PDB file of C-alpha atoms in Angstrom:
ATOM      1  CA  MET A 282      -2.965   3.821  -7.913  1.00 97.00           C
ATOM      2  CA  ILE A 283      -5.182   0.865  -7.332  1.00 97.00           C
ATOM      3  CA  ASN A 284      -8.452   2.209  -5.773  1.00 97.00           C
ATOM      4  CA  LEU A 285     -12.123   1.176  -6.149  1.00 96.00           C
ATOM      5  CA  PRO A 286     -14.756   3.743  -6.747  1.00 95.00           C
ATOM      6  CA  ARG A 287     -16.661   2.351  -3.599  1.00 93.00           C
ATOM      7  CA  ARG A 288     -13.533   3.144  -1.484  1.00 94.00           C
ATOM      8  CA  PRO A 289     -13.286   7.015  -1.598  1.00 95.00           C
ATOM      9  CA  ASP A 290     -12.006   6.838   2.024  1.00 92.00           C
ATOM     10  CA  ARG A 291      -8.925   5.184   0.692  1.00 93.00           C
ATOM     11  CA  ARG A 292      -8.702   7.597  -2.063  1.00 94.00           C
ATOM     12  CA  THR A 293      -8.793  10.536   0.197  1.00 94.00           C
ATOM     13  CA  TRP A 294      -6.170   8.851   2.393  1.00 89.00           C
ATOM     14  CA  MET A 295      -3.725   8.665  -0.514  1.00 92.00           C
ATOM     15  CA  THR A 296      -4.385  12.034  -1.800  1.00 92.00           C
ATOM     16  CA  THR A 297      -3.573  13.396   1.528  1.00 90.00           C
ATOM     17  CA  VAL A 298      -0.273  11.513   1.977  1.00 89.00           C
ATOM     18  CA  LEU A 299       1.196  11.564  -1.527  1.00 91.00           C
ATOM     19  CA  PRO A 300       3.724  14.217  -2.332  1.00 86.00           C
ATOM     20  CA  PRO A 301       2.003  17.011  -4.216  1.00 83.00           C
ATOM     21  CA  GLY A 302       4.449  17.023  -7.072  1.00 77.00           C
ATOM     22  CA  MET A 303       3.688  13.670  -7.915  1.00 84.00           C
ATOM     23  CA  PRO A 304       1.146  12.977 -10.662  1.00 87.00           C
ATOM     24  CA  VAL A 305      -1.347  10.108  -9.797  1.00 93.00           C
ATOM     25  CA  THR A 306      -3.862   8.329 -11.892  1.00 95.00           C
ATOM     26  CA  PHE A 307      -6.519   6.343  -9.889  1.00 97.00           C
ATOM     27  CA  THR A 308      -7.980   3.204 -11.276  1.00 97.00           C
ATOM     28  CA  SER A 309     -11.333   4.445  -9.634  1.00 97.00           C
ATOM     29  CA  ASP A 310     -11.566   6.858 -12.564  1.00 97.00           C
ATOM     30  CA  TRP A 311     -11.635   4.067 -15.108  1.00 95.00           C
ATOM     31  CA  THR A 312     -14.449   1.618 -16.057  1.00 89.00           C
ATOM     32  CA  GLY A 313     -13.167  -1.852 -15.418  1.00 86.00           C
ATOM     33  CA  PRO A 314     -13.908  -5.177 -13.815  1.00 91.00           C
ATOM     34  CA  PHE A 315     -11.806  -4.484 -10.823  1.00 94.00           C
ATOM     35  CA  ASP A 316     -14.340  -4.988  -7.805  1.00 94.00           C
ATOM     36  CA  GLY A 317     -14.540  -8.391  -6.535  1.00 92.00           C
ATOM     37  CA  HIS A 318     -17.871  -7.535  -5.034  1.00 92.00           C
ATOM     38  CA  GLU A 319     -19.350  -7.123  -8.526  1.00 92.00           C
ATOM     39  CA  LEU A 320     -17.510  -9.746 -10.692  1.00 94.00           C
ATOM     40  CA  THR A 321     -19.023 -12.840 -12.091  1.00 92.00           C
ATOM     41  CA  ARG A 322     -17.719 -15.903 -13.926  1.00 92.00           C
ATOM     42  CA  ASN A 323     -19.960 -15.043 -16.860  1.00 92.00           C
ATOM     43  CA  GLN A 324     -18.868 -11.505 -16.918  1.00 92.00           C
ATOM     44  CA  LEU A 325     -15.235 -12.480 -16.905  1.00 95.00           C
ATOM     45  CA  GLU A 326     -15.731 -14.863 -19.676  1.00 93.00           C
ATOM     46  CA  ALA A 327     -17.634 -12.547 -21.796  1.00 93.00           C
ATOM     47  CA  ALA A 328     -14.941 -10.094 -21.460  1.00 93.00           C
ATOM     48  CA  GLY A 329     -12.501 -12.580 -22.693  1.00 95.00           C
ATOM     49  CA  TYR A 330     -10.698 -13.179 -19.477  1.00 97.00           C
ATOM     50  CA  LYS A 331      -9.555 -16.741 -18.529  1.00 97.00           C
ATOM     51  CA  LEU A 332      -8.639 -18.131 -15.237  1.00 97.00           C
ATOM     52  CA  PHE A 333      -5.571 -20.155 -14.402  1.00 98.00           C
ATOM     53  CA  PRO A 334      -6.534 -23.602 -12.864  1.00 97.00           C
ATOM     54  CA  TRP A 335      -5.547 -22.296  -9.437  1.00 97.00           C
ATOM     55  CA  LYS A 336      -6.857 -24.824  -6.738  1.00 96.00           C
ATOM     56  CA  ILE A 337      -4.519 -27.699  -6.115  1.00 97.00           C
ATOM     57  CA  GLU A 338      -3.852 -30.283  -3.383  1.00 97.00           C
ATOM     58  CA  SER A 339      -1.349 -28.677  -1.307  1.00 97.00           C
ATOM     59  CA  ASP A 340      -0.346 -27.854   2.267  1.00 96.00           C
ATOM     60  CA  ASN A 341      -0.451 -24.254   1.147  1.00 96.00           C
ATOM     61  CA  PRO A 342      -3.628 -22.763   2.116  1.00 94.00           C
ATOM     62  CA  TRP A 343      -3.509 -20.172  -0.575  1.00 94.00           C
ATOM     63  CA  TRP A 344      -3.054 -22.889  -3.286  1.00 97.00           C
ATOM     64  CA  SER A 345      -5.505 -25.328  -1.991  1.00 96.00           C
ATOM     65  CA  ARG A 346      -8.610 -23.096  -2.457  1.00 96.00           C
ATOM     66  CA  PRO A 347     -10.171 -21.518  -5.560  1.00 96.00           C
ATOM     67  CA  LEU A 348      -9.348 -17.849  -6.516  1.00 96.00           C
ATOM     68  CA  LYS A 349     -11.416 -15.081  -4.874  1.00 96.00           C
ATOM     69  CA  TYR A 350     -13.033 -12.547  -7.137  1.00 96.00           C
ATOM     70  CA  GLY A 351     -11.240  -9.796  -5.147  1.00 95.00           C
ATOM     71  CA  GLU A 352      -8.042 -11.469  -6.044  1.00 96.00           C
ATOM     72  CA  ILE A 353      -9.048 -11.493  -9.872  1.00 97.00           C
ATOM     73  CA  GLY A 354     -10.189  -7.871  -9.768  1.00 96.00           C
ATOM     74  CA  CYS A 355      -6.822  -6.735  -8.083  1.00 96.00           C
ATOM     75  CA  THR A 356      -4.930  -8.548 -10.856  1.00 98.00           C
ATOM     76  CA  LEU A 357      -6.903  -6.954 -13.436  1.00 97.00           C
ATOM     77  CA  ALA A 358      -6.430  -3.594 -11.928  1.00 97.00           C
ATOM     78  CA  HIS A 359      -2.672  -3.962 -12.015  1.00 98.00           C
ATOM     79  CA  LEU A 360      -2.817  -5.252 -15.542  1.00 98.00           C
ATOM     80  CA  ALA A 361      -4.969  -2.034 -16.425  1.00 97.00           C
ATOM     81  CA  CYS A 362      -2.037   0.067 -14.932  1.00 98.00           C
ATOM     82  CA  TRP A 363       0.564  -1.625 -16.974  1.00 98.00           C
ATOM     83  CA  ARG A 364      -1.513  -1.219 -20.123  1.00 97.00           C
ATOM     84  CA  HIS A 365      -2.193   2.503 -19.600  1.00 97.00           C
ATOM     85  CA  ALA A 366       1.590   3.152 -18.694  1.00 96.00           C
ATOM     86  CA  ALA A 367       2.538   1.382 -21.795  1.00 96.00           C
ATOM     87  CA  GLU A 368       0.209   3.345 -23.976  1.00 95.00           C
ATOM     88  CA  THR A 369       0.167   6.851 -22.620  1.00 92.00           C
ATOM     89  CA  GLY A 370       3.584   7.678 -21.305  1.00 85.00           C
ATOM     90  CA  ASP A 371       7.200   7.623 -22.127  1.00 90.00           C
ATOM     91  CA  GLU A 372       8.533   7.946 -18.434  1.00 91.00           C
ATOM     92  CA  LYS A 373      11.475   5.870 -17.809  1.00 93.00           C
ATOM     93  CA  PHE A 374       9.911   4.346 -14.455  1.00 95.00           C
ATOM     94  CA  VAL A 375       6.247   3.781 -13.414  1.00 96.00           C
ATOM     95  CA  VAL A 376       5.309   3.419  -9.863  1.00 97.00           C
ATOM     96  CA  ILE A 377       2.406   1.305  -8.962  1.00 98.00           C
ATOM     97  CA  LEU A 378       0.758   1.761  -5.479  1.00 98.00           C
ATOM     98  CA  GLU A 379      -2.221   0.212  -3.852  1.00 97.00           C
ATOM     99  CA  ASP A 380      -4.523   2.420  -1.722  1.00 95.00           C
ATOM    100  CA  ASP A 381      -3.551   0.889   1.583  1.00 94.00           C
ATOM    101  CA  ALA A 382       0.175   1.896   1.208  1.00 95.00           C
ATOM    102  CA  ILE A 383       1.834   3.974   3.788  1.00 95.00           C
ATOM    103  CA  VAL A 384       4.347   6.374   2.357  1.00 94.00           C
ATOM    104  CA  ARG A 385       6.354   8.942   4.175  1.00 91.00           C
ATOM    105  CA  SER A 386       6.129  12.683   3.664  1.00 89.00           C
ATOM    106  CA  THR A 387       9.637  12.194   2.147  1.00 93.00           C
ATOM    107  CA  PHE A 388       8.613   9.527  -0.146  1.00 94.00           C
ATOM    108  CA  LEU A 389       9.408  11.062  -3.542  1.00 94.00           C
ATOM    109  CA  ASP A 390      12.714  12.362  -2.359  1.00 94.00           C
ATOM    110  CA  ASP A 391      13.740   9.081  -0.767  1.00 96.00           C
ATOM    111  CA  LEU A 392      12.603   7.118  -4.086  1.00 96.00           C
ATOM    112  CA  LEU A 393      14.887   9.530  -6.285  1.00 95.00           C
ATOM    113  CA  VAL A 394      17.739   9.201  -4.010  1.00 95.00           C
ATOM    114  CA  GLY A 395      17.415   5.409  -3.912  1.00 95.00           C
ATOM    115  CA  LEU A 396      16.918   5.129  -7.766  1.00 95.00           C
ATOM    116  CA  ARG A 397      20.283   7.125  -8.344  1.00 93.00           C
ATOM    117  CA  ARG A 398      22.038   4.851  -6.015  1.00 91.00           C
ATOM    118  CA  VAL A 399      20.675   1.538  -7.318  1.00 90.00           C
ATOM    119  CA  VAL A 400      20.833   2.486 -11.005  1.00 88.00           C
ATOM    120  CA  SER A 401      24.619   3.095 -10.688  1.00 82.00           C
ATOM    121  CA  GLY A 402      26.190  -0.250 -11.535  1.00 78.00           C
ATOM    122  CA  ASN A 403      22.876  -2.323 -11.288  1.00 85.00           C
ATOM    123  CA  THR A 404      20.326  -3.482 -13.829  1.00 92.00           C
ATOM    124  CA  PHE A 405      16.791  -4.284 -12.631  1.00 96.00           C
ATOM    125  CA  ASP A 406      13.411  -4.501 -14.033  1.00 97.00           C
ATOM    126  CA  VAL A 407      11.119  -4.506 -11.016  1.00 98.00           C
ATOM    127  CA  LEU A 408      11.966  -2.617  -7.764  1.00 98.00           C
ATOM    128  CA  TYR A 409       9.796  -3.466  -4.786  1.00 98.00           C
ATOM    129  CA  LEU A 410       9.204  -0.404  -2.634  1.00 98.00           C
ATOM    130  CA  GLY A 411       7.783  -2.693   0.057  1.00 98.00           C
ATOM    131  CA  ARG A 412       6.889  -6.280   0.258  1.00 98.00           C
ATOM    132  CA  CYS A 413       6.248  -9.380   2.440  1.00 97.00           C
ATOM    133  CA  PRO A 414       9.322 -11.649   2.106  1.00 97.00           C
ATOM    134  CA  LEU A 415       8.543 -15.387   2.288  1.00 97.00           C
ATOM    135  CA  ASP A 416      12.065 -16.530   2.251  1.00 95.00           C
ATOM    136  CA  PRO A 417      14.027 -13.610   3.872  1.00 96.00           C
ATOM    137  CA  GLU A 418      17.027 -15.760   4.441  1.00 96.00           C
ATOM    138  CA  GLN A 419      17.254 -16.305   0.600  1.00 97.00           C
ATOM    139  CA  ASP A 420      17.510 -12.571  -0.077  1.00 98.00           C
ATOM    140  CA  GLN A 421      20.901 -11.390  -1.326  1.00 97.00           C
ATOM    141  CA  ALA A 422      22.392  -7.988  -0.517  1.00 95.00           C
ATOM    142  CA  VAL A 423      23.244  -6.002  -3.592  1.00 93.00           C
ATOM    143  CA  THR A 424      24.295  -2.589  -2.408  1.00 91.00           C
ATOM    144  CA  THR A 425      23.433  -0.329   0.605  1.00 91.00           C
ATOM    145  CA  GLY A 426      19.732  -0.333   1.164  1.00 94.00           C
ATOM    146  CA  PHE A 427      18.858  -2.817  -1.538  1.00 96.00           C
ATOM    147  CA  VAL A 428      18.547  -6.565  -1.895  1.00 97.00           C
ATOM    148  CA  SER A 429      17.883  -9.061  -4.560  1.00 97.00           C
ATOM    149  CA  PRO A 430      14.532 -10.427  -3.358  1.00 98.00           C
ATOM    150  CA  ALA A 431      13.632 -14.136  -3.040  1.00 98.00           C
ATOM    151  CA  TYR A 432       9.845 -15.258  -3.106  1.00 98.00           C
ATOM    152  CA  SER A 433       7.743 -12.286  -1.875  1.00 98.00           C
ATOM    153  CA  HIS A 434       4.231 -11.559  -1.705  1.00 97.00           C
ATOM    154  CA  CYS A 435       2.327  -8.389  -1.622  1.00 96.00           C
ATOM    155  CA  THR A 436       2.112  -5.604  -4.373  1.00 97.00           C
ATOM    156  CA  PHE A 437       1.296  -2.613  -2.418  1.00 97.00           C
ATOM    157  CA  GLY A 438       4.231  -0.526  -3.729  1.00 98.00           C
ATOM    158  CA  TYR A 439       6.569  -1.403  -6.726  1.00 98.00           C
ATOM    159  CA  LEU A 440       8.373   0.302  -9.555  1.00 98.00           C
ATOM    160  CA  LEU A 441       8.670  -0.912 -13.244  1.00 98.00           C
ATOM    161  CA  THR A 442      10.876   0.101 -15.918  1.00 97.00           C
ATOM    162  CA  ARG A 443       9.365   0.719 -19.358  1.00 96.00           C
ATOM    163  CA  SER A 444      10.840  -2.401 -20.795  1.00 95.00           C
ATOM    164  CA  ALA A 445       9.319  -4.459 -17.861  1.00 97.00           C
ATOM    165  CA  LEU A 446       5.988  -3.135 -18.885  1.00 97.00           C
ATOM    166  CA  ASN A 447       6.332  -4.948 -22.262  1.00 96.00           C
ATOM    167  CA  VAL A 448       7.490  -8.066 -20.754  1.00 98.00           C
ATOM    168  CA  LEU A 449       4.460  -8.171 -18.402  1.00 98.00           C
ATOM    169  CA  LEU A 450       2.131  -7.512 -21.032  1.00 98.00           C
ATOM    170  CA  ALA A 451       3.546 -10.137 -23.276  1.00 98.00           C
ATOM    171  CA  THR A 452       2.688 -12.935 -20.809  1.00 98.00           C
ATOM    172  CA  HIS A 453      -1.016 -12.405 -21.637  1.00 98.00           C
ATOM    173  CA  LEU A 454      -1.825 -12.573 -17.926  1.00 98.00           C
ATOM    174  CA  GLU A 455      -5.442 -12.014 -19.043  1.00 98.00           C
ATOM    175  CA  HIS A 456      -5.651 -15.469 -20.381  1.00 98.00           C
ATOM    176  CA  ALA A 457      -4.387 -17.240 -17.210  1.00 98.00           C
ATOM    177  CA  ILE A 458      -5.337 -14.991 -14.297  1.00 98.00           C
ATOM    178  CA  VAL A 459      -3.478 -15.699 -11.097  1.00 98.00           C
ATOM    179  CA  PRO A 460      -3.103 -13.573  -7.876  1.00 98.00           C
ATOM    180  CA  ILE A 461      -0.931 -10.673  -8.654  1.00 98.00           C
ATOM    181  CA  ASP A 462       1.073 -11.530  -5.527  1.00 97.00           C
ATOM    182  CA  GLU A 463       2.120 -14.753  -7.293  1.00 98.00           C
ATOM    183  CA  PHE A 464       2.398 -13.560 -10.604  1.00 98.00           C
ATOM    184  CA  LEU A 465       5.045 -10.851 -10.095  1.00 98.00           C
ATOM    185  CA  PRO A 466       7.539 -13.089  -8.292  1.00 98.00           C
ATOM    186  CA  SER A 467       7.124 -15.815 -10.782  1.00 98.00           C
ATOM    187  CA  LEU A 468       8.758 -13.475 -13.389  1.00 98.00           C
ATOM    188  CA  TYR A 469      12.087 -13.144 -11.327  1.00 98.00           C
ATOM    189  CA  ILE A 470      12.334 -16.428  -9.449  1.00 98.00           C
ATOM    190  CA  ASP A 471      11.596 -20.105 -10.284  1.00 97.00           C
ATOM    191  CA  HIS A 472       8.152 -20.246  -8.756  1.00 98.00           C
ATOM    192  CA  PRO A 473       7.726 -23.114  -6.228  1.00 97.00           C
ATOM    193  CA  ARG A 474       4.677 -24.227  -8.038  1.00 98.00           C
ATOM    194  CA  PRO A 475       5.525 -26.338 -11.304  1.00 98.00           C
ATOM    195  CA  ASP A 476       2.402 -25.327 -13.120  1.00 98.00           C
ATOM    196  CA  VAL A 477       2.692 -21.476 -12.449  1.00 98.00           C
ATOM    197  CA  ARG A 478       6.412 -21.742 -13.203  1.00 98.00           C
ATOM    198  CA  ALA A 479       5.630 -23.286 -16.639  1.00 98.00           C
ATOM    199  CA  ARG A 480       3.081 -20.825 -17.522  1.00 98.00           C
ATOM    200  CA  PHE A 481       5.006 -17.922 -16.419  1.00 98.00           C
ATOM    201  CA  PRO A 482       8.816 -18.570 -16.551  1.00 98.00           C
ATOM    202  CA  LYS A 483      11.482 -16.365 -14.985  1.00 97.00           C
ATOM    203  CA  GLN A 484      12.485 -13.625 -17.351  1.00 97.00           C
ATOM    204  CA  LEU A 485      13.041 -10.306 -15.216  1.00 98.00           C
ATOM    205  CA  LYS A 486      15.615  -9.031 -12.573  1.00 98.00           C
ATOM    206  CA  ALA A 487      14.113  -7.812  -9.348  1.00 98.00           C
ATOM    207  CA  MET A 488      15.451  -5.624  -6.547  1.00 98.00           C
ATOM    208  CA  ALA A 489      13.940  -4.319  -3.438  1.00 98.00           C
ATOM    209  CA  PHE A 490      14.417  -1.503  -0.892  1.00 98.00           C
ATOM    210  CA  ASP A 491      15.785  -2.896   2.314  1.00 97.00           C
ATOM    211  CA  PRO A 492      14.441  -1.572   4.720  1.00 96.00           C
ATOM    212  CA  PRO A 493      11.293  -0.967   2.742  1.00 97.00           C
ATOM    213  CA  LEU A 494      10.409   2.522   1.504  1.00 97.00           C
ATOM    214  CA  VAL A 495       6.759   1.813   1.536  1.00 97.00           C
ATOM    215  CA  ARG A 496       4.715  -0.168   4.119  1.00 96.00           C
ATOM    216  CA  GLN A 497       1.057  -1.569   4.192  1.00 95.00           C
ATOM    217  CA  ARG A 498      -1.683  -0.481   6.420  1.00 87.00           C
ATOM    218  CA  SER A 499      -2.967  -3.401   8.732  1.00 81.00           C
ATOM    219  CA  LYS A 500      -6.176  -5.128   7.635  1.00 69.00           C
ATOM    220  CA  ASP A 501      -7.687  -4.351  11.000  1.00 68.00           C
ATOM    221  CA  GLU A 502      -7.278  -0.589  10.055  1.00 67.00           C
ATOM    222  CA  ALA A 503      -7.934  -0.521   6.324  1.00 62.00           C
ATOM    223  CA  GLY A 504      -9.837  -3.860   5.697  1.00 61.00           C
ATOM    224  CA  SER A 505      -9.102  -6.008   2.515  1.00 69.00           C
ATOM    225  CA  ASP A 506     -11.099  -5.601  -0.725  1.00 69.00           C
ATOM    226  CA  THR A 507      -9.104  -8.660  -1.975  1.00 72.00           C
ATOM    227  CA  GLU A 508     -10.009 -11.134   0.898  1.00 70.00           C
ATOM    228  CA  ASP A 509     -13.398  -9.683   1.597  1.00 72.00           C
ATOM    229  CA  SER A 510     -14.906 -11.299  -1.506  1.00 77.00           C
ATOM    230  CA  ASP A 511     -16.490 -14.668  -2.588  1.00 87.00           C
ATOM    231  CA  PHE A 512     -14.658 -17.678  -4.150  1.00 91.00           C
ATOM    232  CA  VAL A 513     -15.093 -18.199  -7.774  1.00 92.00           C
ATOM    233  CA  GLU A 514     -17.678 -20.732  -8.322  1.00 81.00           C
ATOM    234  CA  PRO A 515     -16.693 -23.970 -10.202  1.00 72.00           C
TER     235      PRO A 515
END
């Protein structure tokens, strides 16, 4: 569970809504450079992190500006979750949620039922529990309740196979940090940005719940720790 120490309100929210039988590890219990309000360029460089040259001339407003510290911190939090899961567990699947996710009381049961259905006759590495489709007309139906997703944003809820963890870590994202929203789809589609596509080529297969199993709280209700941060200085 992606959560910052200064957001105990969100931790309380998630603790309340998650199924009691589902073990959860919160990133707010770890020491890490995850908070965009506290990060500096010098701190990142001293820790060995390197940023991808993100800002380009583009009509896309997300590409034509520098990275935000909140985006970097969020990416590093997801990376820390992958490392922790790879090093400490042997579960077949790992669920990553952000602390503004909306999950139903039947979340765990619905997830297990869905997994049984999709695993039968399908292979995947990444399973979106919820997302923001950018090219919804390009999604392809796979089986009842699931699609093969096209370009999508948002990582408030997804599931990884154990083999996918190894692939994600082998990209060495820490040496070319991009927003996690852009990184994850780059591994299952040909990313529309040539420079991102060259650095992070497609190598995983993704599927997505359709309709989504998890939704995201509105920014008006929960705020945005990613967007509510400064741009990285040149």
